[in-house]
mmCIF file of C-alpha atoms in Angstrom:
data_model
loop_
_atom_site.group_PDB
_atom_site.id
_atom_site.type_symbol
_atom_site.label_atom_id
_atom_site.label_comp_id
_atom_site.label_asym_id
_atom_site.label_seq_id
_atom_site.Cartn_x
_atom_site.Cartn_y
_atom_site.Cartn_z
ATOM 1 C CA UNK A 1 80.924 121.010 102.412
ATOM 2 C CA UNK A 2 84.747 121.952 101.529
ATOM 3 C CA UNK A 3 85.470 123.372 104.774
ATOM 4 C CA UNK A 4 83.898 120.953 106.880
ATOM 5 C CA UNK A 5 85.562 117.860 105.070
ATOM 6 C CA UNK A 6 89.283 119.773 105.497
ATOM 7 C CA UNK A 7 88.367 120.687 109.163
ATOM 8 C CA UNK A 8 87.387 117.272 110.553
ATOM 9 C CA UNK A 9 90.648 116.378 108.965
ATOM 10 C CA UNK A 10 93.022 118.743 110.639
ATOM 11 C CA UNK A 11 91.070 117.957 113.996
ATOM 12 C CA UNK A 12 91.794 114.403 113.857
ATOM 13 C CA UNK A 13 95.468 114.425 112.864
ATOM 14 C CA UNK A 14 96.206 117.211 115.733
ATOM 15 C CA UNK A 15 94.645 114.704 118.504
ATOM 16 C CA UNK A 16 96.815 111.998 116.789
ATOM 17 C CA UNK A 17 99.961 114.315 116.773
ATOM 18 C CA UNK A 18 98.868 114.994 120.546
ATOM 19 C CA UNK A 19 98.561 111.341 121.323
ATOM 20 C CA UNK A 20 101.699 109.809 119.384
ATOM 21 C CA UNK A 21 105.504 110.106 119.360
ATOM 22 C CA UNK A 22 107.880 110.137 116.392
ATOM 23 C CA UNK A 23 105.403 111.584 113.919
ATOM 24 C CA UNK A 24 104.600 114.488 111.868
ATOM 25 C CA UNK A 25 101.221 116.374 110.654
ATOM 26 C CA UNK A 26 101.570 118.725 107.409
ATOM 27 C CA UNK A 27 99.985 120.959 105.414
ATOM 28 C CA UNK A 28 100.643 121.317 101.937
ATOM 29 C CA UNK A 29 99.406 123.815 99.038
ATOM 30 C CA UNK A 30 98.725 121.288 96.080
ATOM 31 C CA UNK A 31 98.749 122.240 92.357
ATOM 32 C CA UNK A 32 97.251 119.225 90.124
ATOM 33 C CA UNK A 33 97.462 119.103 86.064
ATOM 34 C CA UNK A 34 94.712 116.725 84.649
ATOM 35 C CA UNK A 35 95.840 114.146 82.516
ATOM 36 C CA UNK A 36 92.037 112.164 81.518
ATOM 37 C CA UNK A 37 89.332 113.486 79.330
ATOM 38 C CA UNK A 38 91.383 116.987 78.821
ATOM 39 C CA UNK A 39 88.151 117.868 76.506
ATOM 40 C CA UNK A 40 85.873 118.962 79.747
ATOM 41 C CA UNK A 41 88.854 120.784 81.743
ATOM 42 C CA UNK A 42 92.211 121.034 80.563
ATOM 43 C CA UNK A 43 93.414 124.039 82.723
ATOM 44 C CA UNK A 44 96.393 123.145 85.716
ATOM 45 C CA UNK A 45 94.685 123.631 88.908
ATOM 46 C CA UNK A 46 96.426 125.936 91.377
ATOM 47 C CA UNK A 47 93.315 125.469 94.353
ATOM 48 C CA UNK A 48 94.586 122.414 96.199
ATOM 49 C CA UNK A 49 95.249 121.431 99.467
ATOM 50 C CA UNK A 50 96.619 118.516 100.915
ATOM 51 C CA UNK A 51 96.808 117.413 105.042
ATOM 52 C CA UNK A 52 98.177 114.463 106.661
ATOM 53 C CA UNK A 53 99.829 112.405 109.300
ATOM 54 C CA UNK A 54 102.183 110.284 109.629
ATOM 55 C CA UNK A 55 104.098 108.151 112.363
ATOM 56 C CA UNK A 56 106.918 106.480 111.826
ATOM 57 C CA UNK A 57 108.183 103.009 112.589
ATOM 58 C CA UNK A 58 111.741 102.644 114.296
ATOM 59 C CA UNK A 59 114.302 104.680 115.552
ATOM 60 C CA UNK A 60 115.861 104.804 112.359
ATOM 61 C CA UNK A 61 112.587 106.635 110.479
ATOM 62 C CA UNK A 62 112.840 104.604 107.794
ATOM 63 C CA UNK A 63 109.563 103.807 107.621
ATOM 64 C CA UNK A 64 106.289 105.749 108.271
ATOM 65 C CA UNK A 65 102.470 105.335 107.748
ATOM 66 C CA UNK A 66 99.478 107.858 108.208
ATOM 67 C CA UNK A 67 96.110 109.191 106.518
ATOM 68 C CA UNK A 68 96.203 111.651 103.736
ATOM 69 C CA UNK A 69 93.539 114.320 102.817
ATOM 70 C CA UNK A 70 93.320 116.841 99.682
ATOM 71 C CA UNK A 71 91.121 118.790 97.780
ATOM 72 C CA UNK A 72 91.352 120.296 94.383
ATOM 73 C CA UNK A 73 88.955 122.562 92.617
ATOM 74 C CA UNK A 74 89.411 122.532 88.612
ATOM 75 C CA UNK A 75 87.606 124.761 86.007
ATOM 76 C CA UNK A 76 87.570 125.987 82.721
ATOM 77 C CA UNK A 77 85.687 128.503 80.468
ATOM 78 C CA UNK A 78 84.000 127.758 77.323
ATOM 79 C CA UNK A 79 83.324 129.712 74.368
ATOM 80 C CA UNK A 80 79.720 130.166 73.317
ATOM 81 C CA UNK A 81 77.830 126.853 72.389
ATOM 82 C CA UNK A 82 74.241 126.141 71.371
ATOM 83 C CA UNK A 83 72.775 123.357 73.357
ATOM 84 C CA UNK A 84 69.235 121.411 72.647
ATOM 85 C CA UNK A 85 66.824 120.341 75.355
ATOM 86 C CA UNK A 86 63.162 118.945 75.201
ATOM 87 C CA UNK A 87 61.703 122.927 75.329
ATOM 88 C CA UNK A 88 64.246 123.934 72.579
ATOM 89 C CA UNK A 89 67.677 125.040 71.895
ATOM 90 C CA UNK A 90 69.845 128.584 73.377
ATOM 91 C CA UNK A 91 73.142 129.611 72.909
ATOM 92 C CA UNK A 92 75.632 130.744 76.004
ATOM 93 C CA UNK A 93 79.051 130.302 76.946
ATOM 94 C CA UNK A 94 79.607 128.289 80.084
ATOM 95 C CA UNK A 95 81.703 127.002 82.666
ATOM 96 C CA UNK A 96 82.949 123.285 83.861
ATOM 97 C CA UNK A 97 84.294 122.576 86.997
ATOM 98 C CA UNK A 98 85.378 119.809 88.930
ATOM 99 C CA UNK A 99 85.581 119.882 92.691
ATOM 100 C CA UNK A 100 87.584 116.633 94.334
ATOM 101 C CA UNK A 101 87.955 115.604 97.683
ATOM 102 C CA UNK A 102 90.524 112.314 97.977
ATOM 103 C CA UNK A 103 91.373 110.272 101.454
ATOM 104 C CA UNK A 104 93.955 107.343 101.802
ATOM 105 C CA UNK A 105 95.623 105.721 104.089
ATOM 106 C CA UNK A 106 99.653 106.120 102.864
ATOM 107 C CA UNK A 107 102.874 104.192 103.765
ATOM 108 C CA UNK A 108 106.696 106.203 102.829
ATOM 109 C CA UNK A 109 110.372 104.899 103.025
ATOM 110 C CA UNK A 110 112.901 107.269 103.950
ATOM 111 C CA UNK A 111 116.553 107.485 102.867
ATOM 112 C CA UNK A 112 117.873 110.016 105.630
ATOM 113 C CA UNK A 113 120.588 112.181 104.438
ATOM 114 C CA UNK A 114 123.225 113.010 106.596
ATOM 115 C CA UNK A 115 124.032 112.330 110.141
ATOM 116 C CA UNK A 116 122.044 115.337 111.305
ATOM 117 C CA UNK A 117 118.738 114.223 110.859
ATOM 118 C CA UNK A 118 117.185 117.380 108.558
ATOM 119 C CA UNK A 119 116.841 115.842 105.178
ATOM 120 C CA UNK A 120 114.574 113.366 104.752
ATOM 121 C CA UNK A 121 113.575 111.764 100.780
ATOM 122 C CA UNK A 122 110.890 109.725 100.399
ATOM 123 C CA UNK A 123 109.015 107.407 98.002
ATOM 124 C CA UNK A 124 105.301 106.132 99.386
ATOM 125 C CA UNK A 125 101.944 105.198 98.253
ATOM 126 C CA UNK A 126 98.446 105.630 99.415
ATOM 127 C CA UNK A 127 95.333 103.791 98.783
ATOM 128 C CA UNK A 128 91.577 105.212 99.386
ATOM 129 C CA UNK A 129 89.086 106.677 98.000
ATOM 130 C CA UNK A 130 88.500 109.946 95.570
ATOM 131 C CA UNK A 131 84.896 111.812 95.311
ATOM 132 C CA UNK A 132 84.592 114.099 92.242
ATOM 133 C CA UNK A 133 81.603 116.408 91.877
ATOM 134 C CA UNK A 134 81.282 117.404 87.843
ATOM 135 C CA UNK A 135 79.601 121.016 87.547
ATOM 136 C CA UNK A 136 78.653 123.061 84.320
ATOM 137 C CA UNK A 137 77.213 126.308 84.886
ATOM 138 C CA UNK A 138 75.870 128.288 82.172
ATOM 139 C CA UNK A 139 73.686 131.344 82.025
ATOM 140 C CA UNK A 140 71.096 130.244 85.518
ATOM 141 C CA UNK A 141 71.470 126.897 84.827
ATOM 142 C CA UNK A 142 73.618 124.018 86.240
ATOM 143 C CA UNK A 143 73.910 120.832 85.354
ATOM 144 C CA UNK A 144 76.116 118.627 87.781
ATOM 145 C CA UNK A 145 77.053 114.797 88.293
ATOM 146 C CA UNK A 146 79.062 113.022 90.980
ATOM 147 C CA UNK A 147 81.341 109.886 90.670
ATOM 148 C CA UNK A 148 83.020 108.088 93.770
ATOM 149 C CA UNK A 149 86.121 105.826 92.988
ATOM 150 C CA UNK A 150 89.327 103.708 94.121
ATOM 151 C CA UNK A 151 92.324 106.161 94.553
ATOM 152 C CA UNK A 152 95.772 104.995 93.941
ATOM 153 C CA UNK A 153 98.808 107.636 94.638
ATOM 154 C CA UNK A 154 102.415 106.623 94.029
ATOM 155 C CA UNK A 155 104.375 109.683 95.779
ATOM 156 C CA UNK A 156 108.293 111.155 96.209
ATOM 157 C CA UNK A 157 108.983 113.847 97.941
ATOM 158 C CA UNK A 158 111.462 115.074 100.642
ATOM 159 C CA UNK A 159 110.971 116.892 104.271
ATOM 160 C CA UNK A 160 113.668 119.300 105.610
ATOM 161 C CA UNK A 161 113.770 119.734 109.379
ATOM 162 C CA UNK A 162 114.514 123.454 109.792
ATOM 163 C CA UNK A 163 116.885 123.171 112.348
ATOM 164 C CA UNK A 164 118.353 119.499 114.867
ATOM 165 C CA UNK A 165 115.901 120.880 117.796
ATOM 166 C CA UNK A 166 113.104 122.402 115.747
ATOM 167 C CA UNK A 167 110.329 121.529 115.211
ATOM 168 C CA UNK A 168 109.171 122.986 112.535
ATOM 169 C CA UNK A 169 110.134 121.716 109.010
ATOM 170 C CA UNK A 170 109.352 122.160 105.057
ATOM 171 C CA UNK A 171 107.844 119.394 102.590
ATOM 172 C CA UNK A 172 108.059 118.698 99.392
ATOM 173 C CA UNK A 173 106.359 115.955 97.105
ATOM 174 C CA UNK A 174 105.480 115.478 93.589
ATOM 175 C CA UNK A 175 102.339 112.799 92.637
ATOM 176 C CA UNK A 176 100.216 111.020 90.266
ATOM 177 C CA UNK A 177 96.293 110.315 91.233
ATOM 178 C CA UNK A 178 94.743 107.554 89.621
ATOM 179 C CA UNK A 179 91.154 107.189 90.334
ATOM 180 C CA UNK A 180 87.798 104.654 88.658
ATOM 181 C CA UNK A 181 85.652 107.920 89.053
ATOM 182 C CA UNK A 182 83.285 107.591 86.117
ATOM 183 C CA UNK A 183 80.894 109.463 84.693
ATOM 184 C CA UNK A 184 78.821 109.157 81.688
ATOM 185 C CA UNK A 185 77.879 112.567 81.782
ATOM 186 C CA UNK A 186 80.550 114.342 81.160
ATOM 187 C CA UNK A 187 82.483 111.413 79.504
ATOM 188 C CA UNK A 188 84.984 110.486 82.218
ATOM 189 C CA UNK A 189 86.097 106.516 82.259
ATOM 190 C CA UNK A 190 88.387 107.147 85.062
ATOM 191 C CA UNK A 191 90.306 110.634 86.565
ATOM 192 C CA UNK A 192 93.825 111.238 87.097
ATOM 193 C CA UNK A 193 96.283 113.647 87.270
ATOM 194 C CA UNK A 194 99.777 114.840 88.389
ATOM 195 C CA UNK A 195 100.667 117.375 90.979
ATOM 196 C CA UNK A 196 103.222 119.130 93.030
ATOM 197 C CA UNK A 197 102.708 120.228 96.667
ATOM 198 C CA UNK A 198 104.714 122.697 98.991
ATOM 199 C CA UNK A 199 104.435 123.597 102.381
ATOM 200 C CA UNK A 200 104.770 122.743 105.985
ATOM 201 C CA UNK A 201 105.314 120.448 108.836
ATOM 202 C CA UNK A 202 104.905 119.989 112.586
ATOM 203 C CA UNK A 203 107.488 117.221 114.017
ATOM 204 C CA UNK A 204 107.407 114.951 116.856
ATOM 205 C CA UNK A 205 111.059 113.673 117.098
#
């Protein structure tokens, strides 16, 4: 399910990267921290990507908007725990996870540095949607729940074009996810987190 979700995504921003001018796809390694209900998982996440494109709005690149795409797998291990059910009780340890998939649509503003065009800082925001699938695995037995919710992402960041005729750059962004994913299950009101992604770009300027 992963791989398909990130592959339709990278499809459809190469045909818009193929089909637009003054825009830029990327692809980003994203590490997350959790910041809600830090009793189920409270380990950073270091599996997280993040894709998108953007195309900007005037010759002066001030302003860009695109589609953003990332997924984050969290988990945790738990110490033995004896747990009760309708045919008894049994002791094992165990471990939570949380897989999340989030898609917005994102708007930036530049503040270009220089008269070369290669540095680029940023401060945007995307709004969509964030689906979080809640898994605890112990001994052969899983217990799961999913939640769906609004996703809000305030964003800063910077992209360096590599060279004036390149074009190939670097990106660089930090962010806090706020999302209504509950789930009575595993006691989440809401998710959210903050996060740090690296990695590259592909420009069209």
């Amino acid at each position: 399910m992963k791989n398909k979700y990130i592959l339709t995504a990278v499809l459809l921003c190469m045909v818009l990267l193929a089909e637009a001018q003054e825009n830029y796809f990327y692809l980003n390694w994203d590490g997350n921290v959790p910041l809600s209900s830090k009793e189920f998982i409270d380990n950073t996440s270091g599996r997280g990507v993040k894709i998108g494109y953007r195309i900007f709005f005037g010759r002066d690149r001030r302003l860009s908007a695109g589609i953003d795409f990332n997924w984050a797998q969290y988990d945790e291990y738990k110490p033995k725990e004896t747990f009760e059910n309708g045919n008894g009780a049994f002791t094992t340890d165990y471990f939570n996870y949380i897989y999340q998939y989030g898609l917005t649509v994102s708007s930036q503003y530049y503040f270009p540095l220089g008269k070369k065009g290669r540095f680029f800082p940023y401060v945007g925001l995307g709004l969509g949607a964030n689906h979080n699938d809640y898994r605890v695995y112990y001994n052969v037995y899983t217990d799961s729940d999913k939640a769906v919710g609004f996703l809000a992402r305030p964003e800063a960041g910077i992209l360096v074009r590599l060279g004036s005729r390149r074009k190939l750059g670097l990106m660089g962004a930090v962010h806090y996810d706020f999302s209504t994913n509950k789930s009575d299950a595993v006691d989440y009101s809401n998710f959210s987190t903050v996060g740090f992604q690296l990695g590259i770009m592909v420009m069209q300027w």
